[in-house]
Amino acid sequence: MDQARQAVHQPAHGPAHQLVKPTFSELFTPKLVTVWREGYHLPQFKADFMSGLTVAIVALPLSMAIAIASGVTPERGLYTSIVGGFIISALGGSRFQIGGPAGAFIVLVAATVARVGVDGLLLATMMAGVFLLAIGYLRLGTYIKFIPYPVTVGFTAGIAVIIFSGQIVELFGMTLPGREPGPFVPKLIALGEAAGTINPAATLVAVLTIATIVFLKRWRPKWPSMLIAIGLASLVVALFALPAETIGTRYGGIPRSLQWPALPPVSFGRMLDVLPDAVAFALLGAIESLLSAVVADGMTGRRHRSNCELVAQGFANIASALFGGICATGTIARTATNVRAGAHGPVSGIVHSAILLVLMLVAAPLASYIPLAALAGVLAVVCWNMFEKQAFATLLRASRGDALVLLATFLIVVFRDLTEGIVVGFALGSILFIDRMAKSVAVEADLAQDDVADSGARAYDSSEASDADTIVYRISGAFFFGAASTVGSVLDRIADQRRNFILDCSAVPLFDSTAANVIESAARKARRAGVRFIISGASPRIRRMLINHGVKRPLVTYAASIRDARAQLAGKQEAEQPSVTG
């Protein structure tokens, strides 16, 4: 996540980045085309093939586990990785993005299935794809990345808690008298009441799976720990005939082919019914995929194309739903695995999808032996990794504002709703940012005075010191609505203290309309008091903003610098001085 933050906020360097805007073609050219133009040969394909194979081995159990946790059959997770993953790699704006079902969607997908069924889920996924296309083509991808860091940490931590709570039944092989409640607190109550139904065999399988993954991650990090753990658990259950539920006993196995593309039932009323779900899928998919792409950029030093990536996500979700899959997005863990495995470009993601298709066609019968407790163990490890413990603790210690945003997002996600958590967290983060920016704006008196010069701020030239008729003040920082009342009250107090008032704006990078209105009000008050008001150092953009709001002659005059402003005053005073002749 720290890499993601650095990559998001790293500025572009050089005048070309500042002056030349990319064309439509440059913004939406898939990275696959870019890699091909650079020259793609056998060594690059070998690297992509091996990395694609590695990611496919990781994605195989994860895709099924996420699908089951989302309330759908396991093959729908494979459909998503095969179809959605292929399109994300083929059309996307990231070299290394691996697409498929993501753990972040589990809660949303499960709630949608419970409310409107699988057909409603497929329709919502298609609509989310259309929304993602619109977001991408409208070039809004840049703004989606402006979500504060505490919000992303609190959001992912909350999702991790919810996903884990949803796996407790499978981890312990528990039996509930009815449907498992969705809300967190009722779910915990139901689990507590069903504690007497714990299945020791399922618990043993889950513990074995988790222990195997942890052991291999520490001692053999390059081995496919999740696939090995699933295989070992399946072998133990089969050899010892343990009474643990498997994919075969619950779902009857998985099909050995992709289903034919088909539209889900569509009607205007149905679309209105699933509209909130579609919007949530689109927003979460955009956030997750762009964050994943940024992480890949931080690991490789490359740059992804945000809007092109969102367009690919849109097409991927439409195609995934047509083939019976669920929401597809960029996945951080699998994308990071792809980078570490030595991928060269998007071909690795295409290979990953192709290998998953082959495995489904050839080895589908073996999936029937996979214990559900083992898949729950895999997701338990995923939840542990999703909960960024170090980042969470750091933000709690960082400041009260960051801790408030983090905890508000986390608690609302866990106890209320994912969308509400993001909205409230973003709103609190924005208010916190506005407050900090407002406090950074300062109105400083003539820095030649001793009481101000000692503050460590930059002093004016000694020739610019205040005289009996002139007072000089400087505004520093972004002058916007958040600081308007504070700055306005200061200007109202000082605008009528001398005959001449110079307001230096050379340290102001930004003015908004509220700030311009404050200046206009102060200038009118100064004019009524007979005070000459000069604005110095304003950039052309800020000067245009002020003039458009009426801050112009005869209210004020403009000068390039304080020295020029004093020259204006000196010229006026000389003109007013009566000539004396001998």
XYZ file of C-alpha atoms in Angstrom:
582
model
C 0.000 0.000 0.000
C 2.879 2.395 0.711
C 4.142 1.717 -2.811
C 0.699 2.527 -4.096
C 0.667 5.840 -2.268
C 4.084 6.806 -3.588
C 3.128 5.925 -7.139
C -0.168 7.796 -6.954
C 1.379 11.002 -5.680
C 4.631 10.954 -7.628
C 4.568 13.967 -9.955
C 5.456 13.824 -13.599
C 8.788 15.439 -14.422
C 9.893 17.564 -17.303
C 8.156 20.204 -19.400
C 6.789 17.666 -21.867
C 4.575 16.171 -19.170
C 3.278 19.601 -18.257
C 2.670 21.042 -21.709
C 1.781 18.170 -24.030
C -1.560 16.474 -23.436
C -1.822 12.848 -24.572
C -4.113 12.152 -27.490
C -7.180 9.924 -27.314
C -5.247 7.141 -29.026
C -2.410 7.368 -26.515
C -4.799 7.307 -23.565
C -6.713 4.229 -24.716
C -4.079 2.111 -26.437
C -3.871 -1.249 -24.612
C -0.519 -2.104 -23.102
C -0.578 -5.310 -25.129
C -0.257 -3.187 -28.277
C 2.499 -1.113 -26.680
C 4.490 -4.212 -25.731
C 4.037 -5.649 -29.214
C 5.295 -2.415 -30.817
C 8.372 -2.466 -28.599
C 9.292 -5.861 -30.000
C 8.064 -9.142 -28.609
C 10.143 -12.289 -29.117
C 10.650 -15.760 -27.725
C 12.550 -14.743 -24.538
C 9.727 -12.395 -23.554
C 7.138 -15.078 -24.261
C 9.019 -17.605 -22.104
C 9.024 -15.145 -19.198
C 5.311 -14.434 -19.646
C 4.450 -18.108 -19.958
C 6.189 -19.057 -16.703
C 4.680 -16.136 -14.818
C 1.231 -16.897 -16.279
C 1.570 -20.535 -15.163
C 2.541 -19.416 -11.660
C -0.408 -17.050 -11.370
C -2.838 -19.674 -12.734
C -1.782 -22.094 -10.000
C -2.480 -19.409 -7.406
C -5.744 -18.311 -9.041
C -7.254 -21.803 -9.366
C -8.176 -22.371 -5.700
C -8.760 -18.667 -5.032
C -11.273 -18.290 -7.847
C -13.381 -21.166 -6.563
C -13.067 -20.093 -2.936
C -14.167 -16.528 -3.666
C -17.103 -17.748 -5.740
C -18.311 -20.083 -2.989
C -17.919 -17.369 -0.359
C -19.913 -15.039 -2.624
C -22.892 -17.389 -2.583
C -22.521 -18.823 -6.095
C -21.170 -22.093 -7.466
C -17.376 -22.535 -7.759
C -17.252 -22.676 -11.570
C -18.489 -19.080 -11.765
C -15.250 -17.979 -10.176
C -13.317 -19.857 -12.847
C -15.466 -18.320 -15.588
C -14.592 -14.894 -14.208
C -10.851 -15.564 -14.191
C -10.907 -17.118 -17.650
C -13.128 -14.643 -19.511
C -12.732 -11.497 -17.441
C -9.040 -12.087 -16.821
C -8.363 -12.566 -20.531
C -10.062 -9.289 -21.523
C -8.438 -7.286 -18.720
C -4.993 -8.403 -19.896
C -5.756 -8.033 -23.605
C -7.363 -4.583 -23.458
C -6.068 -3.111 -20.211
C -3.780 -0.177 -19.551
C -1.424 -2.058 -17.229
C 1.354 -4.393 -18.285
C 1.014 -6.684 -15.294
C -2.630 -6.594 -14.193
C -4.218 -9.977 -13.457
C -7.994 -9.933 -13.481
C -10.543 -12.194 -11.873
C -12.871 -12.407 -8.880
C -11.651 -10.440 -5.870
C -12.170 -10.918 -2.167
C -13.321 -7.310 -1.836
C -16.477 -8.190 -3.777
C -17.516 -11.148 -1.648
C -19.787 -9.187 0.657
C -21.428 -7.183 -2.131
C -21.926 -10.187 -4.396
C -23.326 -12.339 -1.591
C -25.805 -9.619 -0.602
C -26.882 -9.165 -4.222
C -27.406 -12.906 -4.743
C -29.431 -13.121 -1.533
C -31.642 -10.225 -2.635
C -32.129 -10.668 -6.397
C -30.688 -14.098 -7.221
C -27.941 -15.094 -9.649
C -29.766 -13.641 -12.679
C -29.963 -10.291 -10.903
C -26.257 -10.556 -10.076
C -25.376 -11.132 -13.731
C -27.481 -8.145 -14.804
C -25.887 -5.933 -12.160
C -22.434 -7.065 -13.302
C -23.225 -6.164 -16.912
C -24.569 -2.765 -15.879
C -21.441 -2.197 -13.794
C -19.422 -2.927 -16.920
C -21.320 -0.243 -18.814
C -20.719 2.234 -15.988
C -17.004 1.415 -16.017
C -16.890 2.039 -19.764
C -18.492 5.445 -19.194
C -16.081 6.295 -16.366
C -13.129 5.318 -18.527
C -14.189 7.102 -21.721
C -15.098 10.227 -19.729
C -11.530 10.124 -18.361
C -12.595 10.050 -14.727
C -10.085 7.393 -13.723
C -7.646 9.954 -12.347
C -10.183 11.228 -9.838
C -11.060 7.795 -8.497
C -7.517 7.487 -7.185
C -8.028 10.503 -4.914
C -9.453 8.333 -2.139
C -7.557 9.023 1.121
C -5.163 6.350 2.335
C -6.928 5.856 5.729
C -10.145 5.098 3.824
C -8.531 2.341 1.736
C -6.862 0.795 4.790
C -10.054 0.913 6.860
C -12.126 -0.373 3.964
C -9.905 -3.374 3.205
C -9.592 -4.171 6.922
C -13.364 -4.095 7.312
C -13.832 -6.355 4.301
C -11.278 -8.782 5.729
C -13.229 -9.009 8.992
C -16.527 -9.573 7.172
C -15.102 -12.218 4.847
C -13.503 -14.088 7.722
C -16.730 -14.016 9.734
C -18.462 -15.535 6.718
C -15.979 -18.415 6.621
C -16.342 -19.503 10.244
C -19.167 -21.896 9.388
C -17.005 -23.697 6.814
C -13.830 -23.522 8.900
C -15.479 -25.439 11.718
C -18.011 -27.405 9.694
C -20.869 -25.892 11.683
C -24.554 -26.425 10.916
C -26.952 -23.511 11.187
C -30.692 -24.091 11.623
C -31.506 -21.558 8.901
C -29.819 -19.176 6.462
C -26.679 -17.509 7.777
C -27.459 -13.862 8.665
C -25.716 -11.205 6.593
C -25.223 -8.405 9.178
C -22.168 -8.817 11.379
C -23.715 -8.824 14.850
C -26.647 -11.196 14.066
C -24.127 -13.457 12.332
C -21.964 -13.667 15.449
C -25.036 -14.425 17.555
C -26.082 -17.223 15.176
C -22.560 -18.663 15.189
C -22.497 -18.627 18.971
C -25.801 -20.513 19.110
C -24.452 -23.113 16.644
C -21.175 -23.677 18.503
C -22.333 -27.131 19.566
C -22.419 -28.332 15.929
C -18.674 -27.983 15.275
C -17.327 -30.773 13.060
C -13.858 -31.882 14.309
C -12.949 -33.327 10.878
C -13.663 -30.069 9.057
C -11.790 -28.140 11.730
C -8.786 -30.444 11.309
C -8.823 -29.941 7.522
C -8.969 -26.149 7.903
C -6.104 -26.112 10.415
C -4.031 -28.398 8.169
C -4.642 -26.095 5.191
C -3.706 -22.923 7.052
C -0.625 -24.513 8.635
C 0.584 -25.797 5.257
C 0.210 -22.386 3.620
C 2.007 -20.614 6.476
C 4.822 -23.197 6.544
C 5.424 -23.096 2.802
C 5.249 -19.298 2.669
C 8.031 -19.142 5.245
C 10.271 -22.005 4.153
C 9.506 -22.379 0.443
C 8.073 -19.019 -0.658
C 8.380 -19.818 -4.372
C 6.200 -22.908 -4.129
C 2.439 -22.646 -4.875
C 1.479 -22.936 -1.223
C -2.294 -22.587 -1.658
C -2.548 -25.229 -4.368
C -0.317 -27.626 -2.399
C -2.392 -27.053 0.739
C -5.633 -27.724 -1.153
C -4.189 -30.881 -2.705
C -2.904 -32.166 0.635
C -6.232 -31.499 2.359
C -8.152 -33.231 -0.431
C -5.831 -36.233 -0.204
C -6.232 -36.503 3.575
C -10.034 -36.332 3.339
C -10.134 -38.974 0.588
C -7.640 -41.397 2.181
C -9.114 -41.307 5.666
C -12.732 -40.868 4.555
C -13.168 -37.890 6.841
C -16.737 -36.602 7.199
C -15.931 -33.196 5.740
C -18.106 -31.623 3.066
C -16.511 -31.226 -0.381
C -17.330 -29.423 -3.624
C -18.693 -32.721 -4.950
C -21.025 -33.382 -2.037
C -22.469 -29.874 -2.053
C -22.330 -28.756 -5.686
C -21.922 -32.032 -7.564
C -18.558 -30.925 -9.001
C -17.853 -28.327 -11.667
C -18.541 -28.502 -15.431
C -15.725 -29.338 -17.857
C -16.447 -26.487 -20.277
C -17.422 -22.854 -20.500
C -21.110 -22.184 -20.828
C -22.414 -20.513 -23.975
C -22.801 -16.739 -23.675
C -26.346 -15.699 -22.822
C -28.090 -12.550 -21.648
C -29.745 -12.648 -18.223
C -33.418 -11.604 -18.047
C -33.542 -7.848 -18.735
C -36.384 -5.431 -18.028
C -36.571 -1.810 -17.002
C -37.943 -2.689 -13.574
C -35.242 -5.285 -13.058
C -32.544 -2.787 -14.022
C -33.876 -0.268 -11.510
C -33.922 -2.988 -8.889
C -30.236 -3.846 -9.305
C -29.030 -0.305 -10.043
C -27.578 0.282 -6.533
C -25.679 -3.007 -6.777
C -24.347 -2.113 -10.227
C -23.113 1.270 -9.032
C -21.414 -0.317 -6.021
C -19.768 -2.945 -8.255
C -18.520 -0.274 -10.657
C -17.069 1.996 -7.977
C -15.443 -0.803 -6.026
C -14.129 -2.394 -9.224
C -12.621 0.898 -10.357
C -10.961 1.490 -7.001
C -9.643 -2.064 -6.680
C -8.321 -2.294 -10.234
C -6.585 1.098 -10.214
C -5.064 0.416 -6.815
C -3.776 -2.907 -8.093
C -2.306 -1.221 -11.175
C -0.626 1.407 -9.004
C 0.913 -1.300 -6.818
C 2.303 -2.947 -9.951
C 3.691 0.418 -11.074
C 5.400 0.856 -7.716
C 7.005 -2.582 -8.009
C 8.221 -2.129 -11.583
C 8.648 1.602 -12.201
C 6.160 1.464 -15.087
C 3.122 3.670 -15.660
C -0.358 2.347 -16.318
C -3.121 4.113 -18.259
C -5.933 4.601 -15.782
C -8.790 5.265 -18.182
C -7.738 2.505 -20.567
C -7.677 0.138 -17.593
C -11.224 1.112 -16.618
C -12.457 0.576 -20.168
C -10.962 -2.917 -20.108
C -12.640 -3.559 -16.749
C -15.944 -2.529 -18.305
C -15.652 -4.920 -21.230
C -14.421 -7.661 -18.879
C -17.453 -7.400 -16.609
C -19.890 -7.426 -19.523
C -18.219 -10.509 -21.022
C -17.902 -12.244 -17.644
C -21.638 -11.869 -17.011
C -22.470 -13.147 -20.503
C -20.504 -16.321 -19.759
C -22.021 -16.739 -16.298
C -19.168 -15.215 -14.306
C -19.286 -12.710 -11.470
C -17.625 -9.295 -11.039
C -14.122 -9.115 -12.488
C -11.460 -6.651 -11.392
C -7.728 -6.302 -11.035
C -6.461 -8.353 -8.107
C -3.591 -7.022 -6.024
C -2.206 -10.338 -4.720
C -2.258 -12.108 -8.089
C -0.876 -9.039 -9.874
C 1.984 -8.827 -7.364
C 2.634 -12.547 -7.864
C 2.741 -11.950 -11.603
C 5.366 -9.222 -11.194
C 7.500 -11.302 -8.830
C 7.339 -14.239 -11.224
C 9.115 -12.153 -13.872
C 6.281 -11.175 -16.224
C 7.232 -9.028 -19.195
C 3.804 -7.842 -20.297
C 0.063 -8.581 -20.617
C 0.673 -11.918 -22.358
C 1.263 -13.441 -18.912
C -2.318 -12.579 -17.922
C -3.614 -14.098 -21.158
C -1.578 -17.252 -20.490
C -2.986 -17.376 -16.953
C -6.539 -17.414 -18.335
C -5.694 -20.017 -20.971
C -4.112 -22.361 -18.410
C -7.149 -22.045 -16.149
C -9.356 -22.986 -19.093
C -7.220 -26.055 -19.817
C -7.272 -27.082 -16.163
C -11.045 -26.776 -16.065
C -11.424 -28.848 -19.237
C -9.011 -31.556 -18.097
C -9.028 -31.675 -14.304
C -12.584 -30.627 -13.445
C -13.503 -34.038 -11.940
C -10.688 -33.698 -9.389
C -12.261 -30.514 -8.036
C -15.086 -32.592 -6.581
C -12.696 -33.871 -3.900
C -11.723 -30.413 -2.617
C -12.997 -29.907 0.965
C -14.913 -26.713 1.582
C -13.035 -26.326 4.871
C -9.792 -26.194 2.894
C -11.117 -23.409 0.664
C -12.264 -21.584 3.800
C -8.737 -21.969 5.165
C -7.357 -20.367 1.992
C -9.705 -17.409 2.419
C -8.755 -17.124 6.095
C -5.140 -16.609 5.033
C -6.272 -14.102 2.389
C -8.197 -12.167 5.067
C -5.145 -12.117 7.336
C -3.093 -10.635 4.509
C -5.838 -8.170 3.530
C -5.907 -6.702 7.023
C -2.891 -4.402 6.793
C -1.974 -4.608 10.454
C 1.115 -2.436 10.359
C -0.572 0.289 8.291
C -3.627 0.156 10.578
C -1.502 0.628 13.708
C 0.560 3.386 12.074
C -2.529 5.390 11.134
C -3.943 5.045 14.642
C -0.748 6.641 15.976
C -0.312 9.180 13.160
C -2.920 11.793 14.105
C -6.381 12.049 15.567
C -7.817 13.008 12.188
C -6.369 10.008 10.350
C -7.391 7.703 13.194
C -10.955 9.064 13.049
C -11.200 8.492 9.280
C -9.710 5.008 9.602
C -11.942 3.858 12.457
C -15.087 5.415 11.000
C -14.547 3.645 7.684
C -13.646 0.347 9.344
C -16.544 0.290 11.801
C -19.174 1.397 9.281
C -17.995 -1.235 6.779
C -18.175 -3.955 9.435
C -21.379 -2.966 11.185
C -23.318 -1.094 8.494
C -22.535 -1.143 4.784
C -19.574 -1.079 2.399
C -20.805 1.867 0.350
C -21.662 3.891 3.440
C -18.188 3.182 4.791
C -16.505 4.556 1.671
C -18.781 7.610 1.488
C -18.407 8.520 5.166
C -14.662 7.863 5.126
C -14.179 9.945 2.001
C -16.295 12.775 3.426
C -14.375 12.790 6.716
C -11.071 12.606 4.858
C -12.075 15.534 2.664
C -13.128 17.623 5.668
C -9.853 16.770 7.398
C -7.895 17.807 4.302
C -9.830 21.076 3.986
C -9.181 21.831 7.649
C -5.454 21.178 7.275
C -5.237 23.246 4.107
C -7.148 26.096 5.729
C -4.767 26.107 8.685
C -1.793 26.244 6.335
C -2.941 29.598 4.891
C -1.307 32.538 6.646
C -1.646 36.321 6.509
C 1.674 37.795 7.627
C 2.487 41.406 8.399
C 5.560 43.228 7.097
C 8.343 40.743 7.809
C 10.808 43.535 8.467
C 9.209 43.950 11.869
C 11.127 42.183 14.646
C 8.189 40.235 16.071
C 7.513 38.595 12.685
C 11.072 38.197 11.432
C 11.848 35.974 14.410
C 9.217 33.478 13.195
C 11.598 32.034 10.651
C 9.533 33.142 7.665
C 11.240 34.753 4.678
C 11.922 38.461 5.306
C 11.329 41.214 2.785
C 14.156 43.348 1.467
C 14.999 46.130 3.898
C 14.029 48.676 1.272
C 10.488 47.324 1.427
C 9.945 48.047 5.107
C 6.678 49.668 6.132
C 6.491 53.428 6.509
C 3.998 55.571 8.321
C 1.500 55.579 5.432
C 1.946 52.088 3.975
C 1.360 48.617 5.384
C 2.361 45.410 3.626
C 0.785 42.021 4.214
C 1.467 38.721 2.528
C -0.919 35.775 2.006
C 0.814 32.396 1.748
C -0.793 29.085 0.882
C -3.842 28.063 -1.128
C -6.525 30.711 -0.552
C -9.862 28.912 -0.887
C -13.239 28.686 0.785
C -11.855 26.781 3.776
C -9.633 29.712 4.748
C -11.909 32.514 3.546
C -13.420 33.467 6.897
C -10.075 33.534 8.711
C -8.277 35.563 6.051
C -11.291 37.812 5.545
C -11.446 38.782 9.221
C -7.747 39.699 9.167
C -8.110 41.784 6.003
C -11.121 43.605 7.421
C -9.074 44.658 10.458
C -6.051 45.915 8.529
C -7.478 47.327 5.290
C -8.210 50.743 6.842
C -5.197 51.200 9.124
C -2.969 53.169 6.719
C -3.346 55.309 3.637
C -1.793 52.577 1.461
C -2.328 48.840 1.730
C -0.179 46.412 -0.268
C -1.381 42.784 -0.336
C 1.332 40.470 -1.635
C -0.026 37.308 -3.315
C 3.232 35.951 -4.735
C 3.061 32.937 -2.364
C -0.544 32.034 -3.264
C -0.734 29.112 -5.735
C -4.535 28.955 -5.832
C -7.520 31.288 -5.554
C -11.125 30.212 -5.741
C -14.265 32.299 -6.155
C -14.854 32.538 -2.396
C -11.361 33.936 -1.896
C -11.876 36.424 -4.722
C -15.097 37.581 -3.082
C -13.244 38.118 0.216
C -10.629 40.274 -1.547
C -13.349 42.229 -3.322
C -15.102 42.925 -0.012
C -11.860 44.080 1.633
C -11.044 46.289 -1.352
C -14.460 47.992 -1.183
C -14.037 48.620 2.527
C -10.572 50.094 1.892
C -11.946 52.372 -0.840
C -14.693 53.676 1.455
C -12.005 54.467 4.037
C -9.890 56.283 1.477
C -7.133 53.611 1.495
C -5.284 52.799 -1.705
C -5.284 48.997 -2.224
C -2.528 47.397 -4.329
C -2.229 43.671 -5.060
C 1.315 42.565 -5.850
C 2.796 39.327 -7.140
C -0.471 37.777 -8.358
C 0.026 35.252 -11.149
C -1.821 35.859 -14.443
C -4.325 33.122 -13.610
C -5.077 34.539 -10.164
C -5.278 38.067 -11.586
C -7.866 36.908 -14.136
C -9.871 35.259 -11.368
C -9.857 38.462 -9.310
C -10.726 40.717 -12.243
C -13.635 38.454 -13.208
C -14.994 38.948 -9.677
C -14.765 42.735 -9.887
C -11.392 43.179 -8.182
C -10.104 45.817 -10.600
C -9.798 49.547 -11.010
C -10.818 51.720 -9.269
C -10.984 49.324 -6.303
C -7.422 48.031 -6.683
C -4.343 48.302 -8.843
C -1.910 45.509 -9.620
C 1.879 45.388 -9.388
C 4.383 42.715 -10.322
C 6.153 42.920 -6.951
C 6.183 44.830 -3.696
C 8.987 47.001 -5.054
C 6.826 47.915 -8.062
C 3.896 48.628 -5.765
C 6.018 51.029 -3.744
C 7.174 52.626 -6.979
C 3.514 53.211 -7.889
C 2.926 54.859 -4.520
C 6.059 56.971 -4.818
C 4.986 58.168 -8.268
C 1.565 59.138 -7.000
C 2.973 60.962 -4.021
C 5.369 62.926 -6.265
C 2.452 63.849 -8.527
C 0.451 65.066 -5.517
C 3.396 67.061 -4.070
C 3.106 70.822 -4.994
C 6.001 72.185 -7.020
C 8.173 74.821 -5.317
C 9.872 77.461 -7.460
C 12.511 79.866 -6.322
